[in-house]
CSV table of C-alpha atoms in Angstrom, one decimal:
chain,number,residue,atom,x,y,z
A,8,MET,CA,102.8,102.9,126.4
A,9,THR,CA,99.1,102.4,126.4
A,10,HIS,CA,97.8,99.8,128.8
A,11,TYR,CA,94.9,97.5,128.0
A,12,ARG,CA,93.5,94.9,130.4
A,13,SER,CA,90.7,93.5,128.2
A,14,PHE,CA,90.1,93.2,124.4
A,15,VAL,CA,87.1,92.1,122.4
A,16,ALA,CA,87.4,91.4,118.7
A,17,LEU,CA,84.5,91.8,116.4
A,18,GLY,CA,84.1,91.0,112.7
A,19,ASP,CA,84.3,88.2,110.1
A,20,SER,CA,86.9,85.9,108.8
A,21,PHE,CA,89.6,88.6,108.8
A,22,THR,CA,89.3,88.8,112.6
A,23,GLU,CA,88.6,85.2,113.2
A,24,GLY,CA,91.9,84.5,111.6
A,25,LEU,CA,91.6,82.6,108.4
A,26,ASN,CA,93.8,81.2,107.2
A,27,ASP,CA,96.5,81.4,109.9
A,28,PRO,CA,96.7,78.0,111.6
A,29,ALA,CA,96.8,78.0,115.4
A,30,VAL,CA,100.2,77.2,116.8
A,31,ASP,CA,98.9,74.2,118.8
A,32,GLY,CA,96.8,73.0,116.0
A,33,GLY,CA,93.8,70.9,117.2
A,34,ALA,CA,90.2,72.0,116.9
A,35,GLY,CA,88.1,74.7,118.3
A,36,PRO,CA,84.3,74.8,119.1
A,37,ALA,CA,82.2,71.9,117.7
A,38,GLY,CA,85.3,70.4,116.1
A,39,GLN,CA,86.1,73.5,114.1
A,40,GLU,CA,89.6,74.1,112.8
A,41,ARG,CA,91.5,76.4,115.0
A,42,PHE,CA,92.9,79.6,113.6
A,43,ARG,CA,95.2,82.2,115.2
A,44,GLY,CA,95.0,85.5,113.1
A,45,TRP,CA,96.1,88.9,113.8
A,46,ALA,CA,93.8,89.4,116.8
A,47,ASP,CA,95.1,86.5,118.7
A,48,ARG,CA,98.6,87.7,117.9
A,49,VAL,CA,97.9,91.2,119.4
A,50,ALA,CA,96.1,89.5,122.4
A,51,GLU,CA,99.3,87.5,122.9
A,52,ARG,CA,101.3,90.8,123.2
A,53,LEU,CA,98.9,92.3,125.5
A,54,ALA,CA,98.7,89.2,127.8
A,55,ALA,CA,102.6,89.3,128.0
A,56,LEU,CA,102.2,92.7,129.5
A,57,ASP,CA,99.5,92.0,132.0
A,58,PRO,CA,98.9,88.7,133.8
A,59,ASP,CA,95.3,89.7,134.3
A,60,PHE,CA,94.6,90.4,130.7
A,61,ARG,CA,91.4,89.1,129.3
A,62,TYR,CA,90.2,88.4,125.7
A,63,ALA,CA,87.2,87.5,123.6
A,64,ASN,CA,87.0,87.0,119.9
A,65,LEU,CA,83.3,86.9,118.6
A,66,ALA,CA,84.2,87.1,114.8
A,67,VAL,CA,82.6,84.6,112.5
A,68,ARG,CA,83.5,84.0,109.0
A,69,GLY,CA,81.1,85.1,106.3
A,70,LYS,CA,79.2,87.5,108.4
A,71,LEU,CA,77.7,90.7,107.0
A,72,ILE,CA,77.8,94.0,108.7
A,73,ASP,CA,74.2,93.9,109.7
A,74,GLN,CA,74.7,90.6,111.4
A,75,ILE,CA,78.0,91.7,113.2
A,76,VAL,CA,76.2,94.9,114.5
A,77,ALA,CA,73.1,92.9,115.7
A,78,ASP,CA,74.8,89.9,117.1
A,79,GLN,CA,78.3,90.8,118.2
A,80,VAL,CA,78.2,94.6,119.1
A,81,PRO,CA,75.6,94.2,122.0
A,82,LEU,CA,77.7,91.4,123.6
A,83,ALA,CA,80.7,93.6,123.3
A,84,VAL,CA,78.9,96.5,124.9
A,85,SER,CA,77.9,94.3,127.8
A,86,MET,CA,81.4,93.1,128.4
A,87,ARG,CA,82.7,96.6,128.8
A,88,PRO,CA,86.3,95.9,127.6
A,89,ASP,CA,89.1,98.5,127.5
A,90,LEU,CA,89.6,97.9,123.8
A,91,VAL,CA,87.2,96.7,121.0
A,92,SER,CA,88.2,96.1,117.4
A,93,LEU,CA,85.5,96.3,114.7
A,94,CYS,CA,86.2,95.2,111.2
A,95,ALA,CA,83.0,94.7,109.1
A,96,GLY,CA,81.7,95.2,105.6
A,97,GLY,CA,84.2,93.1,103.5
A,98,ASN,CA,81.6,90.5,102.8
A,99,ASP,CA,79.0,93.0,101.9
A,100,LEU,CA,81.2,94.8,99.4
A,101,LEU,CA,81.7,91.4,97.6
A,102,ARG,CA,78.0,91.3,96.8
A,103,PRO,CA,76.5,93.2,93.8
A,104,GLY,CA,74.6,96.3,94.7
A,105,SER,CA,76.3,96.9,98.1
A,106,ASP,CA,75.7,100.5,99.4
A,107,PRO,CA,78.7,102.0,101.0
A,108,ASP,CA,76.9,104.9,102.4
A,109,ARG,CA,74.2,102.7,104.1
A,110,MET,CA,77.0,100.4,105.4
A,111,ALA,CA,78.9,103.4,106.8
A,112,LYS,CA,75.8,104.6,108.8
A,113,LYS,CA,75.4,101.1,110.3
A,114,LEU,CA,79.1,101.1,111.3
A,115,ALA,CA,78.9,104.6,112.7
A,116,GLY,CA,76.0,103.7,114.9
A,117,ALA,CA,77.8,100.7,116.3
A,118,VAL,CA,81.0,102.8,116.9
A,119,ARG,CA,78.9,105.3,118.9
A,120,GLU,CA,77.5,102.3,121.2
A,121,LEU,CA,80.9,101.0,121.7
A,122,ARG,CA,82.6,104.4,122.5
A,123,ALA,CA,79.7,105.3,124.9
A,124,THR,CA,81.1,102.5,127.1
A,125,GLY,CA,84.4,104.2,127.5
A,126,ALA,CA,86.2,101.7,125.3
A,127,GLN,CA,88.9,102.5,122.9
A,128,VAL,CA,87.8,101.4,119.4
A,129,LEU,CA,90.0,100.0,116.6
A,130,LEU,CA,88.9,100.2,113.1
A,131,PHE,CA,90.2,99.0,109.6
A,132,THR,CA,90.1,100.0,106.2
A,133,GLY,CA,90.6,97.1,103.7
A,134,VAL,CA,93.3,96.3,101.2
A,135,ASP,CA,93.3,98.0,97.8
A,136,PRO,CA,91.6,95.4,95.6
A,137,ARG,CA,93.1,96.6,92.3
A,138,ASP,CA,95.4,93.5,92.3
A,139,THR,CA,92.3,91.1,92.5
A,140,PRO,CA,90.7,90.5,89.0
A,141,ILE,CA,87.1,90.1,90.3
A,142,MET,CA,87.2,92.7,93.2
A,143,ARG,CA,88.9,95.5,91.3
A,144,ARG,CA,85.9,96.1,89.2
A,145,ALA,CA,84.2,97.5,92.3
A,146,ARG,CA,87.2,99.3,93.5
A,147,GLY,CA,85.4,102.7,93.6
A,148,THR,CA,82.8,101.1,96.0
A,149,PHE,CA,85.5,99.8,98.3
A,150,ALA,CA,87.3,103.1,98.3
A,151,ILE,CA,83.9,105.1,99.3
A,152,PHE,CA,83.4,102.7,102.1
A,153,TYR,CA,87.1,102.9,103.4
A,154,LEU,CA,86.9,106.8,103.3
A,155,HIS,CA,83.8,106.6,105.3
A,156,ILE,CA,85.7,104.5,107.9
A,157,ARG,CA,88.4,107.1,108.0
A,158,SER,CA,85.8,109.7,108.7
A,159,ILE,CA,84.2,107.6,111.4
A,160,ALA,CA,87.6,107.1,113.1
A,161,ASP,CA,88.1,110.9,113.1
A,162,LEU,CA,84.7,111.7,114.3
A,163,TYR,CA,84.6,109.4,117.2
A,164,GLY,CA,88.3,109.5,118.2
A,165,CYS,CA,89.1,105.7,117.1
A,166,HIS,CA,92.4,104.1,116.2
A,167,LEU,CA,92.6,103.2,112.6
A,168,VAL,CA,94.7,100.6,110.8
A,169,ASP,CA,94.8,101.7,107.1
A,170,GLN,CA,95.5,98.4,105.3
A,171,TRP,CA,95.2,100.2,101.9
A,172,SER,CA,98.6,101.6,102.6
A,173,LEU,CA,100.3,98.4,103.8
A,174,GLN,CA,102.4,97.6,100.8
A,175,GLY,CA,103.5,94.3,102.2
A,176,LEU,CA,100.0,93.0,101.6
A,177,ARG,CA,100.2,93.8,98.0
A,178,ASP,CA,102.2,90.7,97.4
A,179,TRP,CA,100.4,87.3,97.0
A,180,ARG,CA,102.8,85.8,99.3
A,181,ALA,CA,100.8,87.3,102.0
A,182,TRP,CA,97.7,85.5,101.0
A,183,SER,CA,96.5,82.0,101.1
A,184,ASP,CA,95.5,80.0,98.1
A,185,ASP,CA,91.8,81.2,98.1
A,186,ARG,CA,93.1,84.7,97.3
A,187,LEU,CA,90.5,86.2,99.8
A,188,HIS,CA,92.2,85.5,103.1
A,189,MET,CA,95.7,86.3,104.4
A,190,ASN,CA,98.0,83.6,105.4
A,191,GLU,CA,100.4,83.4,108.4
A,192,GLU,CA,102.6,86.2,107.1
A,193,GLY,CA,99.7,88.5,106.1
A,194,HIS,CA,98.2,88.2,109.6
A,195,ARG,CA,101.7,88.8,111.1
A,196,ILE,CA,102.1,92.0,109.1
A,197,VAL,CA,98.5,93.3,110.4
A,198,ALA,CA,99.2,92.4,113.9
A,199,ALA,CA,102.6,94.3,113.8
A,200,ARG,CA,100.8,97.3,112.5
A,201,VAL,CA,97.9,97.1,115.0
A,202,CYS,CA,100.5,97.0,117.9
A,203,GLU,CA,102.1,100.1,116.4
A,204,VAL,CA,98.9,102.0,116.2
A,205,LEU,CA,97.9,101.0,119.7
A,206,GLY,CA,101.3,101.9,121.2
A,207,VAL,CA,101.9,98.2,122.1
A,208,PRO,CA,105.6,97.1,122.0
A,209,THR,CA,106.4,94.3,119.6
A,210,GLU,CA,109.4,92.8,117.9
A,211,ASP,CA,107.6,92.2,114.6
A,212,ASP,CA,107.8,95.0,111.8
A,213,TRP,CA,104.9,95.5,109.3
A,214,ARG,CA,107.4,97.0,106.8
A,215,VAL,CA,108.0,94.1,104.6
A,216,THR,CA,110.4,94.0,101.5
A,217,TRP,CA,109.7,90.8,99.6
A,218,PRO,CA,112.5,89.2,97.6
A,219,PRO,CA,112.0,89.4,93.8
A,220,ARG,CA,109.7,86.8,92.4
A,221,VAL,CA,110.8,84.5,89.6
A,222,ASP,CA,108.6,84.9,86.5
A,223,VAL,CA,105.9,82.3,86.2
A,224,ASP,CA,105.1,80.7,82.9
A,225,PRO,CA,101.9,82.1,81.6
A,226,ARG,CA,100.6,78.6,81.0
A,227,ILE,CA,101.2,77.6,84.6
A,228,LYS,CA,99.4,80.8,85.8
A,229,ARG,CA,96.3,79.9,83.6
A,230,ARG,CA,96.2,76.5,85.1
A,231,GLU,CA,96.5,77.9,88.6
A,232,ASP,CA,93.7,80.3,87.8
A,233,VAL,CA,91.4,77.5,86.5
A,234,GLN,CA,92.2,75.5,89.7
A,235,TRP,CA,91.3,78.4,91.8
A,236,VAL,CA,88.0,78.9,90.1
A,237,ARG,CA,87.2,75.2,90.7
A,238,THR,CA,88.3,75.1,94.2
A,239,HIS,CA,87.5,78.5,95.7
A,240,LEU,CA,85.5,80.7,93.4
A,241,GLY,CA,82.9,78.1,92.3
A,242,PRO,CA,81.9,77.0,95.8
A,243,TRP,CA,81.7,80.6,96.9
A,244,VAL,CA,79.4,81.5,94.1
A,245,LEU,CA,77.2,78.2,94.7
A,246,ARG,CA,76.8,79.3,98.5
A,247,ARG,CA,75.6,82.8,97.4
A,248,LEU,CA,73.1,81.3,95.0
A,249,ARG,CA,71.7,79.1,97.7
A,250,GLY,CA,71.6,81.9,100.3
A,251,ARG,CA,74.1,80.2,102.5
A,252,SER,CA,77.3,81.4,104.3
A,253,SER,CA,80.5,79.7,105.3
A,254,GLY,CA,79.9,80.8,108.9
A,255,ASP,CA,76.4,79.3,109.2
A,256,ALA,CA,77.4,76.4,111.3
A,257,VAL,CA,80.5,78.1,113.0
A,258,ASP,CA,80.4,79.5,116.6
A,259,PRO,CA,82.9,82.2,117.9
A,260,LYS,CA,86.1,80.8,118.9
A,261,ARG,CA,86.4,82.8,122.1
A,262,PRO,CA,82.8,83.8,123.0
A,263,ASP,CA,83.6,84.9,126.7
A,264,LEU,CA,85.9,87.6,128.0
A,265,LYS,CA,88.4,85.3,129.8
A,266,PRO,CA,92.2,85.2,130.7
A,267,PHE,CA,94.2,84.6,127.4
């Protein structure tokens, strides 16, 4: 069993933990809603194995890969933890004209910096977007970037969680109503897989067999799609047009490397 005494999580909403509500509820920094997420779940397991374990989560929703590399990576380097997770690029890929080759070079540079500290680095591919009507049009771009991530992991000796192969995440019951962020079950699946990749014991299993779903009336499905456009897609597009991000007024939930 591998032993980690400190863990720093870097990234965007996926690593911040949207939309997996914190167990104790309440509010985070500046009155923000508290989220748990896969990273906190993994930190809980690591803390259970070492009373001196320390954890920081610098991830902020909406951040692009350039912002994560510029703002979060240097802080992680200065903290010199045993383990760093880095998941970036998802928000870039949602934007027209994203360049997976340029993104990969940016990510590789960040990985080199983190590995130079002696830290173990954990990387992620994303989920196959073929089941998402909007994102599946750019499926090839997603796939190119994720193949780059696999290559970076091999080149620099990183741990890799391949979400593309996690069949349990192919079911919408692992996702929240906005269809972009995992719910509690989705984060549980990812955390279980992370623990397995890291060699950390856990009682959870990432292999999920969902019970058969009852067929939904097409009329109900259309109404749900219309409601999703109004509630989630419309505001997202409006923020893009205004040059704003959902993370503009959000601070990292655990900015310091402290006991968990």
